[in-house]
mmCIF file of C-alpha atoms in Angstrom:
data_model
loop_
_atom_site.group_PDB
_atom_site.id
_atom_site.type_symbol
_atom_site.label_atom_id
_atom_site.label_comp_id
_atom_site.label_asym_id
_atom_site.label_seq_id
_atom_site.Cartn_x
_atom_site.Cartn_y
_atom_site.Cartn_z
ATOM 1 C CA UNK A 1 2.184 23.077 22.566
ATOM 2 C CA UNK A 2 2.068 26.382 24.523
ATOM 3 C CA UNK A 3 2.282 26.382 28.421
ATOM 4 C CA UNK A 4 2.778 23.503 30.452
ATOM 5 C CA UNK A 5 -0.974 22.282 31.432
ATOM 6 C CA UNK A 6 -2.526 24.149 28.867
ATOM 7 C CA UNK A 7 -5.088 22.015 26.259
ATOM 8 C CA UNK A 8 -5.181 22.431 22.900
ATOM 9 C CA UNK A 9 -8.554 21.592 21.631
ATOM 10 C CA UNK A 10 -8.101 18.803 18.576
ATOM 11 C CA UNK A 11 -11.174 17.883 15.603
ATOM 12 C CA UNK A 12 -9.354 14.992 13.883
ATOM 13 C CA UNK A 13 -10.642 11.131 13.072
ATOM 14 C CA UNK A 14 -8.911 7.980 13.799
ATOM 15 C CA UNK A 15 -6.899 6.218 11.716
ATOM 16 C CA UNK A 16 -5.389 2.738 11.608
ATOM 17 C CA UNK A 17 -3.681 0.393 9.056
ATOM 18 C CA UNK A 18 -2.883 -3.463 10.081
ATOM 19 C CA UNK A 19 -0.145 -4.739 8.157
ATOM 20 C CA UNK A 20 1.354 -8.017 8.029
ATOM 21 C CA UNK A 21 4.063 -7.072 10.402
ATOM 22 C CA UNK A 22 2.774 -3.404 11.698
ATOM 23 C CA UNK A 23 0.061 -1.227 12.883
ATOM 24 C CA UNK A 24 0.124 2.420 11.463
ATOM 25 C CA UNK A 25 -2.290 4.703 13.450
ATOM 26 C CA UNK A 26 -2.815 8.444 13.651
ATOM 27 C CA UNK A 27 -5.373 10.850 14.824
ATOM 28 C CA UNK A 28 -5.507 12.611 11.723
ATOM 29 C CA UNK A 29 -7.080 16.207 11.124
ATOM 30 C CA UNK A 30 -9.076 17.590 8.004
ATOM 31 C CA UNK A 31 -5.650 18.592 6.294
ATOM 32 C CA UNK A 32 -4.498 14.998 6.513
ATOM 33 C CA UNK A 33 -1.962 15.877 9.176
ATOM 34 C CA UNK A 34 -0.905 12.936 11.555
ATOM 35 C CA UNK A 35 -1.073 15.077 14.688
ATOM 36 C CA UNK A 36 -0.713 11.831 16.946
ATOM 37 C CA UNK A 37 1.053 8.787 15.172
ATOM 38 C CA UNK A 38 2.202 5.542 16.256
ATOM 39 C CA UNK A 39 3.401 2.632 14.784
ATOM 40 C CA UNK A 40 3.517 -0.887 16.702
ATOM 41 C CA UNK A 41 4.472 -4.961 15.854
ATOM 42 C CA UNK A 42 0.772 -6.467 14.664
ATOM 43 C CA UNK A 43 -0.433 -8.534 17.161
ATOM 44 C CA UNK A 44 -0.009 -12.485 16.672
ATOM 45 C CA UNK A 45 -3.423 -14.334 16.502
ATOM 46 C CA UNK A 46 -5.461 -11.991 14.412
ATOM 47 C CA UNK A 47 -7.577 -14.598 12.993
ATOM 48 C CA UNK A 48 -8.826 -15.727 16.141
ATOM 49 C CA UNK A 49 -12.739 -14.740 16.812
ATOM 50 C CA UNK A 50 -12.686 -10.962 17.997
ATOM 51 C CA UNK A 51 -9.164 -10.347 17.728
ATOM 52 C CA UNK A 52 -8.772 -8.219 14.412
ATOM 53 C CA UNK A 53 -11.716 -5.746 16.472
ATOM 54 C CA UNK A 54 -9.922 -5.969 19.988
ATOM 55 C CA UNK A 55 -6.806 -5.243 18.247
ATOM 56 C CA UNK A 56 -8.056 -1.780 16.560
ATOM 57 C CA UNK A 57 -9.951 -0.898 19.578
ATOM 58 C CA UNK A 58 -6.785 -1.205 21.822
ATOM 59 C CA UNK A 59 -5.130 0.723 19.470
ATOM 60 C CA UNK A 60 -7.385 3.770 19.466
ATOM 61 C CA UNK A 61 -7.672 3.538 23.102
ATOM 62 C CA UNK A 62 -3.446 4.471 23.114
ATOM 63 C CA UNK A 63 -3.585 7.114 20.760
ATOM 64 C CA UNK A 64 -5.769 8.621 22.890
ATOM 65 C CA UNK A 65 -3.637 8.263 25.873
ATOM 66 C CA UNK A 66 -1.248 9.485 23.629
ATOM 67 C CA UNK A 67 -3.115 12.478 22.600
ATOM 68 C CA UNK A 68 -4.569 13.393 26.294
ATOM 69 C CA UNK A 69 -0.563 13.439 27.624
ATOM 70 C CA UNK A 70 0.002 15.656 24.660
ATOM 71 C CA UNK A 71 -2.523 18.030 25.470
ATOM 72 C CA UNK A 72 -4.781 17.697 23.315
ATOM 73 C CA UNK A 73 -8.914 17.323 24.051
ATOM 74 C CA UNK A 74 -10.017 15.611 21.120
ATOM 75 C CA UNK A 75 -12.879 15.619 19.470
ATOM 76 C CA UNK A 76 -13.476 12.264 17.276
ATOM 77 C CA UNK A 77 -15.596 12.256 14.022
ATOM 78 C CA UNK A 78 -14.856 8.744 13.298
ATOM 79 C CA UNK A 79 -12.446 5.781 12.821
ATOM 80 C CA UNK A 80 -10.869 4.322 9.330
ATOM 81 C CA UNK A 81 -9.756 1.011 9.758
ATOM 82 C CA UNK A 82 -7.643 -0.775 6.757
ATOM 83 C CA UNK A 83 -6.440 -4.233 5.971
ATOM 84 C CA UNK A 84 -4.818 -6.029 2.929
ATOM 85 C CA UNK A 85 -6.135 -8.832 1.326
ATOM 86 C CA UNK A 86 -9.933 -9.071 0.161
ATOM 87 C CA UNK A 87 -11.829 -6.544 2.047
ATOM 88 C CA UNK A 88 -15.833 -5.796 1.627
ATOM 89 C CA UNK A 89 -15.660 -2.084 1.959
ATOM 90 C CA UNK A 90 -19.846 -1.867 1.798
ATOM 91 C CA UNK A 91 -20.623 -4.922 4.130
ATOM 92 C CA UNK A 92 -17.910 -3.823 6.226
ATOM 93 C CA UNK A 93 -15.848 -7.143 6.091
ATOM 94 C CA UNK A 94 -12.325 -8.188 6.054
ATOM 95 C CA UNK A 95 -12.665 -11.297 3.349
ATOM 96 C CA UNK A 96 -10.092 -13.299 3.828
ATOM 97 C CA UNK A 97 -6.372 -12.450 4.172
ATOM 98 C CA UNK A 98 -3.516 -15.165 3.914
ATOM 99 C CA UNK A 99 -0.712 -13.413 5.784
ATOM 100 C CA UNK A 100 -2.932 -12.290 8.543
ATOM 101 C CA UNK A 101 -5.269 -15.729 8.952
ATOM 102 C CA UNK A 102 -8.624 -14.225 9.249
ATOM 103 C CA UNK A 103 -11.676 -14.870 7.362
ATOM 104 C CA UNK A 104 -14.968 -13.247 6.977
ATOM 105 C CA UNK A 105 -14.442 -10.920 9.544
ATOM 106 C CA UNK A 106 -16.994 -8.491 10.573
ATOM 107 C CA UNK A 107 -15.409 -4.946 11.480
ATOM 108 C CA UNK A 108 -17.405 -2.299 11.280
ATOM 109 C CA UNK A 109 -20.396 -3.831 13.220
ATOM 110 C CA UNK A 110 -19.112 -4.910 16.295
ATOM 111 C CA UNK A 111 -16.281 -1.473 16.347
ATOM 112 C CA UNK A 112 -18.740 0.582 16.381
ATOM 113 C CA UNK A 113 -20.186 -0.681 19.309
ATOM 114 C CA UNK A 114 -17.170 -0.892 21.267
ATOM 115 C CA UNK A 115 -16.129 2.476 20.459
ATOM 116 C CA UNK A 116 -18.839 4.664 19.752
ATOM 117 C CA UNK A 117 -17.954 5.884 16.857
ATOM 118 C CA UNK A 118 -19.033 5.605 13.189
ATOM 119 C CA UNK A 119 -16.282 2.977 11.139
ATOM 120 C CA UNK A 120 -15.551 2.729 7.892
ATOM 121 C CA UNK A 121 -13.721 0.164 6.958
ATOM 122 C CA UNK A 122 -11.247 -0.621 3.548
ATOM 123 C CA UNK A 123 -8.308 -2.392 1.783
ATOM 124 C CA UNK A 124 -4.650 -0.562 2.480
ATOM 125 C CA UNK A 125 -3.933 -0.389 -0.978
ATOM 126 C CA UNK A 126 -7.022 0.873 -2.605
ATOM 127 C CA UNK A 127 -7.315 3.576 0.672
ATOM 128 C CA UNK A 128 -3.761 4.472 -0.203
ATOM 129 C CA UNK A 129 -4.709 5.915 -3.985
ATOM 130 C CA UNK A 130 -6.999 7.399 -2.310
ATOM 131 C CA UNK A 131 -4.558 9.503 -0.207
ATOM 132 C CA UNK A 132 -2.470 10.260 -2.782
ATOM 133 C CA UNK A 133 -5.143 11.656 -4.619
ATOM 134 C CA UNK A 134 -6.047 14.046 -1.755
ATOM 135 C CA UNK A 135 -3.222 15.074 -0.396
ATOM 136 C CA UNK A 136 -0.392 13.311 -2.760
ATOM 137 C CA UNK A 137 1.118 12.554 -5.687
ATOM 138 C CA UNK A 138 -2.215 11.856 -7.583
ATOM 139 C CA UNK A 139 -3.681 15.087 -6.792
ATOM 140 C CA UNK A 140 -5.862 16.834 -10.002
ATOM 141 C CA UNK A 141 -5.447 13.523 -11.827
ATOM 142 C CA UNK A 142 -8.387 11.148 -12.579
ATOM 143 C CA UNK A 143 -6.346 8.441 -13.967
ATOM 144 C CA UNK A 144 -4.233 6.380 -11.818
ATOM 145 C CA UNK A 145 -2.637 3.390 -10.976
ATOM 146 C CA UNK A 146 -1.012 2.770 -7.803
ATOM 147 C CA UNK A 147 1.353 0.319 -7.258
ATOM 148 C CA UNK A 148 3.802 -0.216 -4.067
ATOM 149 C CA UNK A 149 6.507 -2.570 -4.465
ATOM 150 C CA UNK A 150 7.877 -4.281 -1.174
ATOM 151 C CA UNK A 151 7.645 -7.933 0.123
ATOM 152 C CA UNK A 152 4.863 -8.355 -2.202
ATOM 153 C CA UNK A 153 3.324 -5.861 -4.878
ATOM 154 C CA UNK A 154 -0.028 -4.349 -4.516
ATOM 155 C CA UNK A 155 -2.273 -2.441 -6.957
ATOM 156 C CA UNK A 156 -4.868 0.101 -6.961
ATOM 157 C CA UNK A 157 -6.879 1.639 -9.934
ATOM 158 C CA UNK A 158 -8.736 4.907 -9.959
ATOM 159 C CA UNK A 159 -10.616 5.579 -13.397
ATOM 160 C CA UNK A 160 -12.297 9.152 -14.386
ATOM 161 C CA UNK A 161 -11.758 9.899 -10.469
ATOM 162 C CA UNK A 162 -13.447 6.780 -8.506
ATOM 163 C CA UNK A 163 -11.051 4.110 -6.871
ATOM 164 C CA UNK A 164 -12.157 0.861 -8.537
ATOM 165 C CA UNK A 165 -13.807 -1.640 -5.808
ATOM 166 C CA UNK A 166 -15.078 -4.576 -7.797
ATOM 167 C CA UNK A 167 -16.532 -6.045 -4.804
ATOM 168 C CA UNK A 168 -12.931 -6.470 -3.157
ATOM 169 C CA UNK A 169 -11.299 -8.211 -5.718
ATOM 170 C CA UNK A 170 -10.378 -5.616 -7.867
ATOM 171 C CA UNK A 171 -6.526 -4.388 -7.956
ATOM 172 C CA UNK A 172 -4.475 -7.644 -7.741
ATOM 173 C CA UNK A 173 -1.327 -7.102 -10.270
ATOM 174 C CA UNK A 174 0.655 -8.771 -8.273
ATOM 175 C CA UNK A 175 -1.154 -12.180 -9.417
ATOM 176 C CA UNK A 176 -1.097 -11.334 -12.778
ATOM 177 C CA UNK A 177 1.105 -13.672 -15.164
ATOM 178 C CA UNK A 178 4.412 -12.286 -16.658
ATOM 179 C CA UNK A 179 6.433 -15.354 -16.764
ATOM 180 C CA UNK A 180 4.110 -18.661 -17.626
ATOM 181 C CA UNK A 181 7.083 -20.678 -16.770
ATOM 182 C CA UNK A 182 8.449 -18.538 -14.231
ATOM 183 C CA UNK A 183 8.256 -19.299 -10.075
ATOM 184 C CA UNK A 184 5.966 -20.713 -8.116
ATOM 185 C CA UNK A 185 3.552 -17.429 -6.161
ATOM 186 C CA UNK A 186 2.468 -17.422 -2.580
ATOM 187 C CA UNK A 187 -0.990 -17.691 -4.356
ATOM 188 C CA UNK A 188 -0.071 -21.187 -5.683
ATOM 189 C CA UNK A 189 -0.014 -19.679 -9.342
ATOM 190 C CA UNK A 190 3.339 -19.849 -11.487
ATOM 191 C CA UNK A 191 4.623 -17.042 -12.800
ATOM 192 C CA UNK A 192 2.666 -14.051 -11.006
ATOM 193 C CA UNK A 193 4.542 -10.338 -11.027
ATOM 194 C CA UNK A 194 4.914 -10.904 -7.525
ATOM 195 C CA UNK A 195 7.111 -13.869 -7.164
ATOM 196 C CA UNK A 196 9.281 -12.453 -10.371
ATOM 197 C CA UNK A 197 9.396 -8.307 -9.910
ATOM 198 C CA UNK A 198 8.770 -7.890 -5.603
ATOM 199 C CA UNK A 199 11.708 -6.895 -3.437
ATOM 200 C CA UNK A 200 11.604 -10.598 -2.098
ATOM 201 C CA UNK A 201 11.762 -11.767 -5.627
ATOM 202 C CA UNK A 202 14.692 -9.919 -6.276
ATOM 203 C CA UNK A 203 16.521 -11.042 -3.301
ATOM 204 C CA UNK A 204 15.186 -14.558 -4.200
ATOM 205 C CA UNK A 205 16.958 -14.264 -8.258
ATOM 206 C CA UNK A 206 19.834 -12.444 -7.473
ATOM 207 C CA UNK A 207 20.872 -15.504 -4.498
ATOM 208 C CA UNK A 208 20.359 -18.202 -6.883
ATOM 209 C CA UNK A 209 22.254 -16.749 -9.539
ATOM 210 C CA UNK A 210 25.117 -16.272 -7.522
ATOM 211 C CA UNK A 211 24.508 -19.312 -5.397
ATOM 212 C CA UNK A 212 24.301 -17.312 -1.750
ATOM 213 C CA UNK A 213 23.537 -18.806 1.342
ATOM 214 C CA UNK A 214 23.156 -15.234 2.714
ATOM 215 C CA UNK A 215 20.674 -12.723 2.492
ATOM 216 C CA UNK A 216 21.326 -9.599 0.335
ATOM 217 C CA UNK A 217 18.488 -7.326 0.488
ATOM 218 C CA UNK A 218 17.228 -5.495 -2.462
ATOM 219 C CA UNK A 219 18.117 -2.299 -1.336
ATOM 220 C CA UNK A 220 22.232 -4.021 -1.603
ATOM 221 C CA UNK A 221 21.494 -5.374 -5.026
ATOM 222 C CA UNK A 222 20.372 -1.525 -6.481
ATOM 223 C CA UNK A 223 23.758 -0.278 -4.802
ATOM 224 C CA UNK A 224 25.190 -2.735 -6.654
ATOM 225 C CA UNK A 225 23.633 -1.668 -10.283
ATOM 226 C CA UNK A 226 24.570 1.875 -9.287
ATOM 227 C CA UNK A 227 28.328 0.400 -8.980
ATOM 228 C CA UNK A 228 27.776 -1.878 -12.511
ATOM 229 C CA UNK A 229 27.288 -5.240 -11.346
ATOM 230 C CA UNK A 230 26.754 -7.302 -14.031
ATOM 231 C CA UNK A 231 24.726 -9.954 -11.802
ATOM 232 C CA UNK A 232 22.720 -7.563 -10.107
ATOM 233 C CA UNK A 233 22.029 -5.418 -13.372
ATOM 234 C CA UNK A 234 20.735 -8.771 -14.957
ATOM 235 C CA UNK A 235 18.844 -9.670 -12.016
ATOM 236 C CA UNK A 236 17.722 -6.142 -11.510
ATOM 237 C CA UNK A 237 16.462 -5.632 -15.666
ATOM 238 C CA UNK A 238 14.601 -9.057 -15.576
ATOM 239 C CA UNK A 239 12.005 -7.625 -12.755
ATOM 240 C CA UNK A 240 11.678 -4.246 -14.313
ATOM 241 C CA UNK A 241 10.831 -6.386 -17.462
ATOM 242 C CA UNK A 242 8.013 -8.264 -15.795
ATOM 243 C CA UNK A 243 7.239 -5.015 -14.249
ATOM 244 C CA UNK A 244 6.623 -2.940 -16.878
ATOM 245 C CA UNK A 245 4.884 -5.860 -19.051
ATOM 246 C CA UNK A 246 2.238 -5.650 -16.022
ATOM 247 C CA UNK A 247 1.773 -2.029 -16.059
ATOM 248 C CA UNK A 248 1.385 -1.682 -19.907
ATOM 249 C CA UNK A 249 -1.527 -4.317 -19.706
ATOM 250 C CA UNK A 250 -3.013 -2.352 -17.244
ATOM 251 C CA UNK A 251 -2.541 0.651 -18.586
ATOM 252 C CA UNK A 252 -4.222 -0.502 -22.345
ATOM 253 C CA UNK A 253 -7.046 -1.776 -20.095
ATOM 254 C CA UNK A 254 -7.980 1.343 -17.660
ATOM 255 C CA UNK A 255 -6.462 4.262 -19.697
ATOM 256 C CA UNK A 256 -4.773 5.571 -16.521
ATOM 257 C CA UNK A 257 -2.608 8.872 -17.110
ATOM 258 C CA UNK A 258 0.052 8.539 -14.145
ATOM 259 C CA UNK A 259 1.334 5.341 -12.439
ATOM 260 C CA UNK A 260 2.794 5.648 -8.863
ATOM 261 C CA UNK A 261 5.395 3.827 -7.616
ATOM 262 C CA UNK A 262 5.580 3.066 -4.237
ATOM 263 C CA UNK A 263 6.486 0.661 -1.230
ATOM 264 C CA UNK A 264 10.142 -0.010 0.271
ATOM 265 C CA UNK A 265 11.573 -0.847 -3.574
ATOM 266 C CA UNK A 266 10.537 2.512 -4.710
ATOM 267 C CA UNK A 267 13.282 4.062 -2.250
ATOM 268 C CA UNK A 268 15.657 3.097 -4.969
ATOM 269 C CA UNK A 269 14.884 5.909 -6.654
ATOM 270 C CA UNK A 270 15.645 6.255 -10.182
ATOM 271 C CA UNK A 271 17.441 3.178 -10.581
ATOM 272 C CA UNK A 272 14.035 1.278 -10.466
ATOM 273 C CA UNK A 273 12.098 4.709 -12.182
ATOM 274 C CA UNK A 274 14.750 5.454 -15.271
ATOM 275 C CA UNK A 275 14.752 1.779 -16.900
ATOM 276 C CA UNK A 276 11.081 1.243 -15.922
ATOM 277 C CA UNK A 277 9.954 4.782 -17.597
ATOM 278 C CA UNK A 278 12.295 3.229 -20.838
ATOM 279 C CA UNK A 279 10.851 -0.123 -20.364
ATOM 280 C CA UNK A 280 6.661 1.084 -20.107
ATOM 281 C CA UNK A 281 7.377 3.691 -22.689
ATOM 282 C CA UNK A 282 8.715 2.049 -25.644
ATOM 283 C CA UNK A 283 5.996 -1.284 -25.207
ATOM 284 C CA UNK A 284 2.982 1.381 -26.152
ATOM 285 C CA UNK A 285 2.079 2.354 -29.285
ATOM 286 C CA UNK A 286 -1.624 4.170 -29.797
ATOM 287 C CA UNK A 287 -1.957 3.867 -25.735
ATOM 288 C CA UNK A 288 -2.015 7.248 -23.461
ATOM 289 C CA UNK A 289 1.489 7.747 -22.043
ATOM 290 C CA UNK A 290 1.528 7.512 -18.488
ATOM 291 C CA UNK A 291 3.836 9.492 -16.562
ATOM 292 C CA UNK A 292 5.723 7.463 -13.948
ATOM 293 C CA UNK A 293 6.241 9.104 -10.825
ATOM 294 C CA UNK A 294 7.150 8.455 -6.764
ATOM 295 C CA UNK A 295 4.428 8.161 -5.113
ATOM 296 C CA UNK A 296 4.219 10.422 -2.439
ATOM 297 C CA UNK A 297 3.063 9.528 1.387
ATOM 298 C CA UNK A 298 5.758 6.660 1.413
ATOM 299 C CA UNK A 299 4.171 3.790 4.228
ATOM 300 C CA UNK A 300 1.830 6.263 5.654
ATOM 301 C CA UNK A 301 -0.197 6.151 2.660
ATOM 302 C CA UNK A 302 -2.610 3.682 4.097
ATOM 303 C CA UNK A 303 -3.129 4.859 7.345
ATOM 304 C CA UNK A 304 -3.665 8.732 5.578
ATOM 305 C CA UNK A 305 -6.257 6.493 3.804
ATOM 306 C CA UNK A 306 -8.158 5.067 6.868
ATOM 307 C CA UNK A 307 -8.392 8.908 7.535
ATOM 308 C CA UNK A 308 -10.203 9.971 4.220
ATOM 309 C CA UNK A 309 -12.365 7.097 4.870
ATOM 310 C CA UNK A 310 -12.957 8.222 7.933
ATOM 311 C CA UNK A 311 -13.384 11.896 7.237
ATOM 312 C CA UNK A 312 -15.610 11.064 3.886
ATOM 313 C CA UNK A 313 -17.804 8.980 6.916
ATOM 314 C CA UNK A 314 -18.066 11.984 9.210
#
């Protein structure tokens, strides 16, 4: 930072992702670098009138208490705000979001008068693609699909170089049938990717198969297919199944070149990439071959989003 009392002058926009369980936020500059970050527990109550904007707004105000004892005098151009579940990115509306409780939430309206600042607001997913693509693992491709794995799995599409919107809906493999017969979804659906190939999923198989009481996370259970496990290996090849059925219906449908992995199941590396790679690869015939690749800004991706949303605002 230079001498003690000196300020560095800062141009960056603000950036901030509400999770189900926490809040990613940055002041971010043009290059995409998080010069101030912080990451804090989501606030209970979010669905509660005002709460979602009170939330964000408290939020900015400590990055910029952060920033100020840093040294920096910063210079705002805007602030990204992004949140899962159904989100009107041209009304400016969070939708409706079942982990988080809120419905039909206006955002951008009443944020920008409480901050002074032009919004924009988006889903985490679809504003993560759009990271990678400028400063990730999807830059100089037009054809992607994003998909992190974790708790639940997510999707994002970008075709011939524009992230697919369709009016907030568009994106949801997770909900997308694999097993007709299979487990009961969150969504109330049977057999959706997400309650057969997700982290939790996983944990949820590879418990009942053994008959556990105890909870073995799905990080254990790919140590355990490293070491040749025959429980975990079966457990472990039945999601990568369901997964890769998913992703070769949605590649045949979009066309999309490269498919990035990420969320907390892609930290196992190529024990999830190898056997999915295999398992995507030899279900295509005439279709494109994707490459299947990390993605890149691990769980910053969203928040980085927020930014380009913010920066593409400003």
């Amino acid at each position: 930072m230079g001498e003690v009392g000196a300020v560095t002058p800062l141009e960056a926009v603000a950036a901030v992702d509400v999770g189900g369980t926490r809040v990613k936020a940055a002041l971010v500059d043009r290059a995409g670098v998080e010069v101030v970050a912080a990451t804090e527990a989501t606030p209970p109550g979010l669905g509660a009138p005002g709460a979602l904007v009170g939330a964000v707004e408290s939020t900015l105000g400590r990055l910029l208490g952060d920033a100020e004892q840093q040294g920096y005098a910063v210079r705002l151009g805007g602030c990204g705000v992004v949140v899962p579940g159904v989100v009107d990115d041209a009304k400016g509306v969070a939708v409706w979001s079942a982990n988080l409780g809120w419905r039909d939430v206006e955002v951008v309206g009443p944020l920008e008068g409480r901050v002074g600042l032009p919004v924009a607001l988006g889903h985490d997913v679809r504003a993560g693609l759009l990271a990678e693509a400028r400063w990730g693992a999807a830059r100089g491709v037009d054809n992607v699909l994003f998909v992190p794995l974790g708790t639940g799995i997510a999707g994002a599409l970008m075709v011939d170089g524009r992230v697919l919107q369709g009016g907030g809906y568009a994106g949801e493999l997770g909900h997308v049938e694999v097993e007709p017969e299979g487990p009961v979804c969150g969504c109330g659906a049977r057999g959706c990717l997400e309650a057969v190939s997700s982290a939790a999923a996983i944990e949820r198989s590879y418990a009942a198969r053994l008959g556990l009481t105890e909870h073995v996370t799905a990080e254990r259970i790919a140590a355990l297919v490293v070491s040749g496990d025959p429980d975990a290996s079966a457990v472990w090849t039945h999601a990568v199944s369901a997964l890769a059925r998913a992703l070769v219906m949605a590649v045949t449908l979009s066309g999309v070149e490269r498919i990035l992995v990420g969320g907390g199941l892609s930290r196992s590396g190529d024990v999830l990439l190898e056997p999915l790679r295999h398992a995507v690869s030899e279900r295509l015939t005439f279709q494109r071959q994707p490459s299947v690749e990390l993605a890149a800004l691990g769980d910053r991706a969203g928040c980085l989003g927020a930014a380009c949303l913010a920066w593409d605002l400003a």
